[in-house]
Amino acid sequence: MFSRILGTGSYLPQRLVTNAELAQQVDTSDEWVRSRTGIAQRHIAADDECTSDLALEASRRALEAAGIEAKDLGLIIVATTTPDMIFPSTACILQAKLGARSGAAFDVQAVCSGFVYALATADAMLRGGACHYALVVGAEIYSRILDWNDRGTCVLFGDGAGAVVLAAGDQPGILAQHLHADGAHREILCVPGTVANGAVSGHPFVTMEGGAVFRFAVRVLDEVSREVLASAGVGVDQVDWFIPHQANARIIEATGRKLGLGPERCIVTVDRHANTSAASVPLALDLAVRDGRIQSQHHVLLAAVGGGFTWGAVLLKWV
Ligand code: UT7
């Protein structure tokens, strides 16, 4: 038994914020942000939009592309670091908004690796016979956990959602997947706050040691990509498309260089929507499917790294 992606979808909030606009608020410049990160703009959710709303739009598009209805779903997993509320899960809220009533629904919290974690989890559940169709979503509203006075972090992130519909079957699909975590590195990228006794306790905004995160990301994206390729018996030369987490164009270039994957085989979207955390990989996947770059029988390598630290990769053959 295998699982395969039947359809993809994505959604970006309407409001676009350019680097020049941010430079009016904090001491930064379009030139600095572009040259250090490749980012030109980001989308920011409206005040009345929540993560499940972004997830809903992306999910509807993925369901339409897959040709199935929400009521057919036996599993919904939402990867998010910015849930609508403490509970219920954003996946349960999404399920209700989609009008689905049965099957399992839960969130995965693995920060920027969240979509890869959720995809690997859904793959394992479908292969184990849990259900026939699954919806896997990465959705985030990072703009609400950013300190807009901190130029070191606020220029890096954006809001968005991406989704895929998976089906179980006897043809792959997903060829291999590997997940890792090492909580010893939790302090270099975190939001060290919580809600307790009716108040926010600790610091409720993203804090980051940029250089340490950069070096860690390049190392583990390379390692886990090699690991997943080796376990599927697929060579780097057979990879048609590499879709890494979209945090920084320089991280993508450096990882591609280490792996021997040139820019012509890397999907890059960080320029247009910045780092959307768990949404970044499915947003890039949806773009490359819809613009026709990803074709039947192509090998597609997804890899992500995020706070925790967490990292993982999924290798799939596009059906
Ligand atoms: O999903 C994972 C999430 N995070 C990441 O992937 C981030 C990984 N790290 C990075 O992308 C990069 O390390 C950054 C983009 C965050 C920083 O780039 P860098 O080339 O490592 O720059 P730096 O940290 O060495 O900072 C260089 C200078 C510093 O000034 P001084 O100390 O040299 O005077 C910073 O204060 O740039 C300054 N700086 C800025 N200047 C203008 C930091 N942020 C900004 C800014 N605008 N927005």
Tab-separated table of C-alpha atoms and ligand atoms in Angstrom:
chain	number	residue	atom	x	y	z
A	1	MET	CA	0.000	0.000	0.000
A	2	PHE	CA	1.203	3.517	-0.853
A	3	SER	CA	-0.124	7.057	-0.732
A	4	ARG	CA	-0.019	9.612	-3.515
A	5	ILE	CA	-0.983	13.243	-3.951
A	6	LEU	CA	-4.191	13.678	-5.951
A	7	GLY	CA	-4.418	17.476	-5.872
A	8	THR	CA	-2.806	20.613	-4.474
A	9	GLY	CA	-4.077	24.065	-3.503
A	10	SER	CA	-2.821	27.223	-1.864
A	11	TYR	CA	-3.976	30.602	-0.640
A	12	LEU	CA	-2.263	33.902	0.131
A	13	PRO	CA	-4.068	36.745	1.926
A	14	GLN	CA	-4.846	39.750	-0.225
A	15	ARG	CA	-2.721	42.375	1.544
A	16	LEU	CA	0.788	42.618	0.099
A	17	VAL	CA	3.564	44.321	2.079
A	18	THR	CA	6.761	45.233	0.231
A	19	ASN	CA	10.215	45.666	1.763
A	20	ALA	CA	9.952	49.397	1.019
A	21	GLU	CA	6.774	49.594	3.109
A	22	LEU	CA	8.506	47.836	6.025
A	23	ALA	CA	11.457	50.212	5.715
A	24	GLN	CA	9.076	53.014	6.723
A	25	GLN	CA	8.447	51.246	10.053
A	26	VAL	CA	11.840	49.731	11.008
A	27	ASP	CA	15.459	50.534	10.245
A	28	THR	CA	15.874	48.322	7.177
A	29	SER	CA	15.979	48.653	3.391
A	30	ASP	CA	14.758	46.819	0.318
A	31	GLU	CA	18.392	46.283	-0.662
A	32	TRP	CA	19.307	44.656	2.708
A	33	VAL	CA	16.318	42.311	2.768
A	34	ARG	CA	16.688	41.255	-0.889
A	35	SER	CA	20.432	40.695	-0.743
A	36	ARG	CA	20.427	38.779	2.595
A	37	THR	CA	17.247	36.741	2.070
A	38	GLY	CA	15.919	37.014	-1.503
A	39	ILE	CA	12.592	38.252	-0.075
A	40	ALA	CA	10.809	41.051	-1.981
A	41	GLN	CA	7.351	40.993	-0.380
A	42	ARG	CA	5.044	39.099	1.962
A	43	HIS	CA	1.263	38.672	2.326
A	44	ILE	CA	-0.358	39.639	5.622
A	45	ALA	CA	-3.719	38.319	6.825
A	46	ALA	CA	-6.594	40.740	7.459
A	47	ASP	CA	-7.526	41.370	11.109
A	48	ASP	CA	-10.649	39.236	10.773
A	49	GLU	CA	-8.886	36.318	9.031
A	50	CYS	CA	-7.628	33.380	11.080
A	51	THR	CA	-5.420	30.412	10.253
A	52	SER	CA	-8.389	28.114	9.570
A	53	ASP	CA	-9.728	30.649	7.013
A	54	LEU	CA	-6.452	30.515	5.072
A	55	ALA	CA	-6.448	26.717	5.412
A	56	LEU	CA	-10.053	26.575	4.155
A	57	GLU	CA	-9.274	28.399	0.897
A	58	ALA	CA	-6.200	26.260	0.209
A	59	SER	CA	-8.128	23.070	1.067
A	60	ARG	CA	-11.052	23.910	-1.225
A	61	ARG	CA	-8.607	24.380	-4.117
A	62	ALA	CA	-6.823	21.091	-3.313
A	63	LEU	CA	-10.135	19.196	-3.077
A	64	GLU	CA	-11.252	20.664	-6.408
A	65	ALA	CA	-7.953	19.678	-8.056
A	66	ALA	CA	-8.261	16.173	-6.567
A	67	GLY	CA	-11.881	15.833	-7.707
A	68	ILE	CA	-13.159	14.695	-4.332
A	69	GLU	CA	-15.502	16.184	-1.734
A	70	ALA	CA	-14.806	17.064	1.886
A	71	LYS	CA	-17.212	14.372	3.059
A	72	ASP	CA	-14.893	11.738	1.488
A	73	LEU	CA	-11.997	12.696	3.801
A	74	GLY	CA	-11.060	10.164	6.488
A	75	LEU	CA	-8.264	12.296	7.905
A	76	ILE	CA	-7.417	16.000	8.188
A	77	ILE	CA	-4.018	17.107	9.516
A	78	VAL	CA	-3.185	20.801	9.842
A	79	ALA	CA	0.436	21.763	10.422
A	80	THR	CA	0.558	25.130	12.159
A	81	THR	CA	2.478	27.105	14.767
A	82	THR	CA	-0.209	29.785	14.833
A	83	PRO	CA	-3.468	27.960	15.621
A	84	ASP	CA	-6.790	29.818	15.819
A	85	MET	CA	-6.941	29.135	19.563
A	86	ILE	CA	-5.432	26.894	22.238
A	87	PHE	CA	-8.110	24.297	21.558
A	88	PRO	CA	-9.914	22.871	19.663
A	89	SER	CA	-7.310	22.136	17.016
A	90	THR	CA	-7.295	24.194	13.824
A	91	ALA	CA	-7.894	20.875	12.021
A	92	CYS	CA	-11.240	20.430	13.831
A	93	ILE	CA	-12.220	24.028	13.039
A	94	LEU	CA	-11.245	23.470	9.393
A	95	GLN	CA	-13.230	20.232	9.307
A	96	ALA	CA	-16.360	22.086	10.439
A	97	LYS	CA	-15.792	24.922	7.919
A	98	LEU	CA	-15.414	22.332	5.140
A	99	GLY	CA	-18.687	20.729	6.188
A	100	ALA	CA	-17.084	17.355	6.927
A	101	ARG	CA	-18.334	15.385	9.927
A	102	SER	CA	-16.391	12.141	10.115
A	103	GLY	CA	-12.824	10.878	10.146
A	104	ALA	CA	-9.935	12.013	12.329
A	105	ALA	CA	-8.672	15.599	12.578
A	106	PHE	CA	-5.674	16.916	14.486
A	107	ASP	CA	-2.865	19.479	14.357
A	108	VAL	CA	0.863	18.886	14.029
A	109	GLN	CA	3.232	21.356	15.688
A	110	ALA	CA	6.677	21.070	14.126
A	111	VAL	CA	7.070	24.750	13.162
A	112	CYS	CA	8.576	25.172	9.655
A	113	SER	CA	8.908	21.374	9.226
A	114	GLY	CA	5.216	21.000	10.067
A	115	PHE	CA	3.947	20.217	6.570
A	116	VAL	CA	6.625	17.578	5.952
A	117	TYR	CA	5.851	16.071	9.385
A	118	ALA	CA	2.111	16.074	8.621
A	119	LEU	CA	2.603	14.594	5.145
A	120	ALA	CA	4.797	11.808	6.546
A	121	THR	CA	2.213	11.113	9.271
A	122	ALA	CA	-0.673	10.981	6.784
A	123	ASP	CA	1.394	8.727	4.488
A	124	ALA	CA	2.039	6.281	7.348
A	125	MET	CA	-1.658	6.292	8.309
A	126	LEU	CA	-2.862	5.713	4.732
A	127	ARG	CA	-0.321	2.947	4.191
A	128	GLY	CA	-1.546	1.371	7.426
A	129	GLY	CA	-5.112	1.350	6.122
A	130	ALA	CA	-6.546	4.069	8.400
A	131	CYS	CA	-8.630	5.572	5.571
A	132	HIS	CA	-8.640	6.197	1.827
A	133	TYR	CA	-8.414	9.997	1.486
A	134	ALA	CA	-6.509	12.491	3.640
A	135	LEU	CA	-6.185	16.284	3.577
A	136	VAL	CA	-2.820	17.671	4.720
A	137	VAL	CA	-2.524	21.431	5.209
A	138	GLY	CA	0.220	23.847	6.234
A	139	ALA	CA	-1.273	27.186	7.350
A	140	GLU	CA	0.201	30.088	9.275
A	141	ILE	CA	-0.398	33.662	10.396
A	142	TYR	CA	3.119	34.538	11.570
A	143	SER	CA	2.363	38.253	11.394
A	144	ARG	CA	0.659	37.864	14.805
A	145	ILE	CA	3.731	36.408	16.555
A	146	LEU	CA	6.235	38.922	15.159
A	147	ASP	CA	7.592	41.937	17.019
A	148	TRP	CA	7.142	44.555	14.290
A	149	ASN	CA	9.875	46.669	15.900
A	150	ASP	CA	12.488	43.890	15.595
A	151	ARG	CA	14.110	44.285	12.165
A	152	GLY	CA	16.033	41.027	12.675
A	153	THR	CA	12.833	38.952	12.453
A	154	CYS	CA	9.856	40.988	11.162
A	155	VAL	CA	11.204	41.256	7.602
A	156	LEU	CA	11.556	37.478	7.259
A	157	PHE	CA	8.058	36.052	7.614
A	158	GLY	CA	4.631	36.138	5.963
A	159	ASP	CA	1.175	34.524	6.114
A	160	GLY	CA	-0.315	31.839	3.844
A	161	ALA	CA	-1.570	28.284	3.422
A	162	GLY	CA	-0.993	25.271	1.194
A	163	ALA	CA	-2.799	21.938	1.055
A	164	VAL	CA	-2.685	18.530	-0.594
A	165	VAL	CA	-5.197	15.693	-0.884
A	166	LEU	CA	-3.648	12.239	-0.529
A	167	ALA	CA	-5.162	8.925	-1.607
A	168	ALA	CA	-4.193	5.383	-0.658
A	169	GLY	CA	-3.484	2.949	-3.482
A	170	ASP	CA	-1.166	0.282	-4.811
A	171	GLN	CA	1.045	2.706	-6.781
A	172	PRO	CA	3.527	5.232	-5.255
A	173	GLY	CA	3.268	8.159	-4.695
A	174	ILE	CA	5.417	8.769	-1.749
A	175	LEU	CA	8.570	6.660	-2.025
A	176	ALA	CA	10.321	7.445	1.272
A	177	GLN	CA	10.179	9.821	4.231
A	178	HIS	CA	12.412	10.593	7.218
A	179	LEU	CA	11.760	12.842	10.205
A	180	HIS	CA	14.138	14.071	12.913
A	181	ALA	CA	14.160	16.348	15.946
A	182	ASP	CA	16.739	17.581	18.450
A	183	GLY	CA	15.297	19.673	21.252
A	184	ALA	CA	18.780	20.623	22.470
A	185	HIS	CA	18.694	23.424	19.873
A	186	ARG	CA	15.276	24.764	20.916
A	187	GLU	CA	16.560	28.152	22.074
A	188	ILE	CA	18.024	29.430	18.783
A	189	LEU	CA	14.532	29.769	17.256
A	190	CYS	CA	11.490	30.039	19.500
A	191	VAL	CA	8.511	32.003	20.769
A	192	PRO	CA	9.284	31.673	24.482
A	193	GLY	CA	5.870	32.666	25.808
A	194	THR	CA	2.580	31.059	26.780
A	195	VAL	CA	-0.831	31.895	28.192
A	196	ALA	CA	-1.209	31.196	31.906
A	197	ASN	CA	-3.655	32.325	34.551
A	198	GLY	CA	-5.427	34.635	32.152
A	199	ALA	CA	-2.345	36.495	30.907
A	200	VAL	CA	0.549	36.151	28.487
A	201	SER	CA	3.550	34.838	30.357
A	202	GLY	CA	7.018	35.212	28.781
A	203	HIS	CA	7.869	36.728	25.386
A	204	PRO	CA	5.108	36.084	22.808
A	205	PHE	CA	7.190	36.950	19.700
A	206	VAL	CA	9.622	35.088	17.444
A	207	THR	CA	13.225	35.254	18.716
A	208	MET	CA	16.065	33.906	16.647
A	209	GLU	CA	19.838	33.605	16.371
A	210	GLY	CA	19.885	34.053	12.590
A	211	GLY	CA	23.415	32.871	11.846
A	212	ALA	CA	23.116	29.704	13.966
A	213	VAL	CA	19.758	28.861	12.365
A	214	PHE	CA	21.226	29.421	8.895
A	215	ARG	CA	24.145	27.021	9.462
A	216	PHE	CA	21.972	24.373	11.137
A	217	ALA	CA	19.394	24.553	8.321
A	218	VAL	CA	21.892	24.021	5.491
A	219	ARG	CA	23.522	21.059	7.299
A	220	VAL	CA	20.349	19.124	8.135
A	221	LEU	CA	18.523	19.853	4.844
A	222	ASP	CA	21.490	18.310	3.048
A	223	GLU	CA	21.704	15.326	5.439
A	224	VAL	CA	18.011	14.424	5.465
A	225	SER	CA	17.721	14.838	1.680
A	226	ARG	CA	20.565	12.368	1.180
A	227	GLU	CA	18.990	10.017	3.730
A	228	VAL	CA	15.612	9.925	1.978
A	229	LEU	CA	17.187	9.494	-1.469
A	230	ALA	CA	19.347	6.604	-0.202
A	231	SER	CA	16.400	4.822	1.373
A	232	ALA	CA	14.395	5.064	-1.885
A	233	GLY	CA	17.412	4.059	-4.001
A	234	VAL	CA	17.070	7.250	-6.071
A	235	GLY	CA	20.168	9.214	-7.120
A	236	VAL	CA	20.500	13.009	-6.844
A	237	ASP	CA	20.759	13.055	-10.643
A	238	GLN	CA	17.246	11.541	-10.831
A	239	VAL	CA	15.643	14.348	-8.792
A	240	ASP	CA	13.594	16.535	-11.122
A	241	TRP	CA	12.499	19.117	-8.524
A	242	PHE	CA	13.811	20.071	-5.094
A	243	ILE	CA	11.289	21.926	-2.935
A	244	PRO	CA	13.015	22.975	0.284
A	245	HIS	CA	11.508	25.064	3.061
A	246	GLN	CA	11.354	28.646	1.804
A	247	ALA	CA	13.131	30.638	4.545
A	248	ASN	CA	15.962	32.338	2.707
A	249	ALA	CA	17.122	32.122	-0.926
A	250	ARG	CA	20.734	31.852	0.313
A	251	ILE	CA	19.860	28.771	2.428
A	252	ILE	CA	18.203	27.196	-0.635
A	253	GLU	CA	21.222	27.977	-2.863
A	254	ALA	CA	23.728	26.691	-0.299
A	255	THR	CA	21.763	23.465	0.250
A	256	GLY	CA	21.319	22.930	-3.483
A	257	ARG	CA	25.057	23.430	-3.975
A	258	LYS	CA	25.908	20.865	-1.254
A	259	LEU	CA	23.494	18.344	-2.751
A	260	GLY	CA	24.579	18.953	-6.339
A	261	LEU	CA	21.145	20.324	-7.325
A	262	GLY	CA	21.487	23.423	-9.482
A	263	PRO	CA	19.050	26.367	-9.346
A	264	GLU	CA	17.280	25.065	-12.466
A	265	ARG	CA	15.951	22.143	-10.363
A	266	CYS	CA	15.057	24.162	-7.218
A	267	ILE	CA	11.591	25.659	-6.746
A	268	VAL	CA	11.941	29.102	-5.124
A	269	THR	CA	8.970	31.140	-3.909
A	270	VAL	CA	10.475	32.897	-0.882
A	271	ASP	CA	10.864	36.072	-2.965
A	272	ARG	CA	7.106	36.499	-3.296
A	273	HIS	CA	5.747	35.397	0.111
A	274	ALA	CA	8.743	35.312	2.514
A	275	ASN	CA	8.955	32.526	5.115
A	276	THR	CA	5.446	31.165	5.707
A	277	SER	CA	6.703	28.417	8.048
A	278	ALA	CA	4.544	25.259	7.719
A	279	ALA	CA	2.841	26.700	4.618
A	280	SER	CA	6.010	27.266	2.622
A	281	VAL	CA	6.549	23.793	1.109
A	282	PRO	CA	2.906	23.197	0.026
A	283	LEU	CA	2.710	26.764	-1.372
A	284	ALA	CA	5.775	26.109	-3.524
A	285	LEU	CA	4.528	22.645	-4.512
A	286	ASP	CA	1.155	24.030	-5.613
A	287	LEU	CA	2.804	26.754	-7.689
A	288	ALA	CA	5.083	24.302	-9.507
A	289	VAL	CA	2.220	21.864	-10.152
A	290	ARG	CA	-0.081	24.564	-11.486
A	291	ASP	CA	2.547	26.239	-13.699
A	292	GLY	CA	3.316	22.847	-15.254
A	293	ARG	CA	6.911	22.406	-14.088
A	294	ILE	CA	6.062	19.241	-12.154
A	295	GLN	CA	5.000	16.540	-14.613
A	296	SER	CA	3.913	12.912	-14.360
A	297	GLN	CA	6.740	10.538	-13.306
A	298	HIS	CA	8.929	13.388	-11.990
A	299	HIS	CA	10.822	12.755	-8.761
A	300	VAL	CA	10.066	15.563	-6.308
A	301	LEU	CA	12.124	15.997	-3.138
A	302	LEU	CA	10.515	17.978	-0.289
A	303	ALA	CA	12.698	18.966	2.682
A	304	ALA	CA	12.131	21.264	5.628
A	305	VAL	CA	13.699	22.437	8.882
A	306	GLY	CA	12.240	24.464	11.714
A	307	GLY	CA	12.160	25.378	15.364
A	308	GLY	CA	12.444	22.554	17.824
A	309	PHE	CA	14.690	21.820	16.058
A	310	THR	CA	12.775	19.590	13.677
A	311	TRP	CA	13.660	18.507	10.168
A	312	GLY	CA	12.503	15.986	7.607
A	313	ALA	CA	12.218	15.037	3.940
A	314	VAL	CA	9.720	13.271	1.704
A	315	LEU	CA	10.588	11.875	-1.729
A	316	LEU	CA	7.722	11.287	-4.114
A	317	LYS	CA	7.052	10.325	-7.692
A	318	TRP	CA	4.424	12.568	-9.256
A	319	VAL	CA	1.626	10.415	-10.646
B	1	UT7	O1	12.453	28.815	9.197
B	1	UT7	C1	13.674	29.132	9.787
B	1	UT7	C2	13.563	30.549	10.222
B	1	UT7	N1	14.695	31.364	10.168
B	1	UT7	C3	15.624	31.417	9.202
B	1	UT7	O2	15.666	30.660	8.286
B	1	UT7	C4	16.643	32.491	9.313
B	1	UT7	C5	18.022	31.988	9.039
B	1	UT7	N2	18.972	33.064	9.049
B	1	UT7	C6	18.999	34.002	8.086
B	1	UT7	O3	18.243	33.949	7.157
B	1	UT7	C7	20.047	35.063	8.173
B	1	UT7	O4	20.951	34.755	9.215
B	1	UT7	C8	19.435	36.460	8.414
B	1	UT7	C9	18.696	36.907	7.174
B	1	UT7	C10	18.481	36.442	9.601
B	1	UT7	C11	20.540	37.464	8.696
B	1	UT7	O5	21.473	37.501	7.646
B	1	UT7	P1	23.036	37.508	7.965
B	1	UT7	O6	23.729	37.633	6.674
B	1	UT7	O7	23.304	36.290	8.793
B	1	UT7	O8	23.197	38.869	8.752
B	1	UT7	P2	23.722	39.082	10.243
B	1	UT7	O9	22.821	38.414	11.235
B	1	UT7	O10	25.158	38.722	10.257
B	1	UT7	O11	23.532	40.641	10.415
B	1	UT7	C12	24.302	41.545	9.709
B	1	UT7	C13	23.925	42.947	10.119
B	1	UT7	C14	23.827	43.165	11.631
B	1	UT7	O12	24.388	44.433	11.893
B	1	UT7	P3	25.868	44.565	12.524
B	1	UT7	O13	25.759	43.881	13.867
B	1	UT7	O14	26.785	43.875	11.561
B	1	UT7	O15	26.059	46.055	12.595
B	1	UT7	C15	22.348	43.239	11.895
B	1	UT7	O16	22.029	44.070	12.988
B	1	UT7	O17	22.635	43.272	9.587
B	1	UT7	C16	21.833	43.851	10.628
B	1	UT7	N3	20.437	43.556	10.362
B	1	UT7	C17	19.697	44.306	9.530
B	1	UT7	N4	19.978	45.402	8.812
B	1	UT7	C18	18.987	45.918	8.048
B	1	UT7	C19	19.678	42.539	10.839
B	1	UT7	N5	18.437	42.621	10.328
B	1	UT7	C20	18.423	43.700	9.510
B	1	UT7	C21	17.436	44.303	8.700
B	1	UT7	N6	17.766	45.393	7.988
B	1	UT7	N7	16.183	43.799	8.593
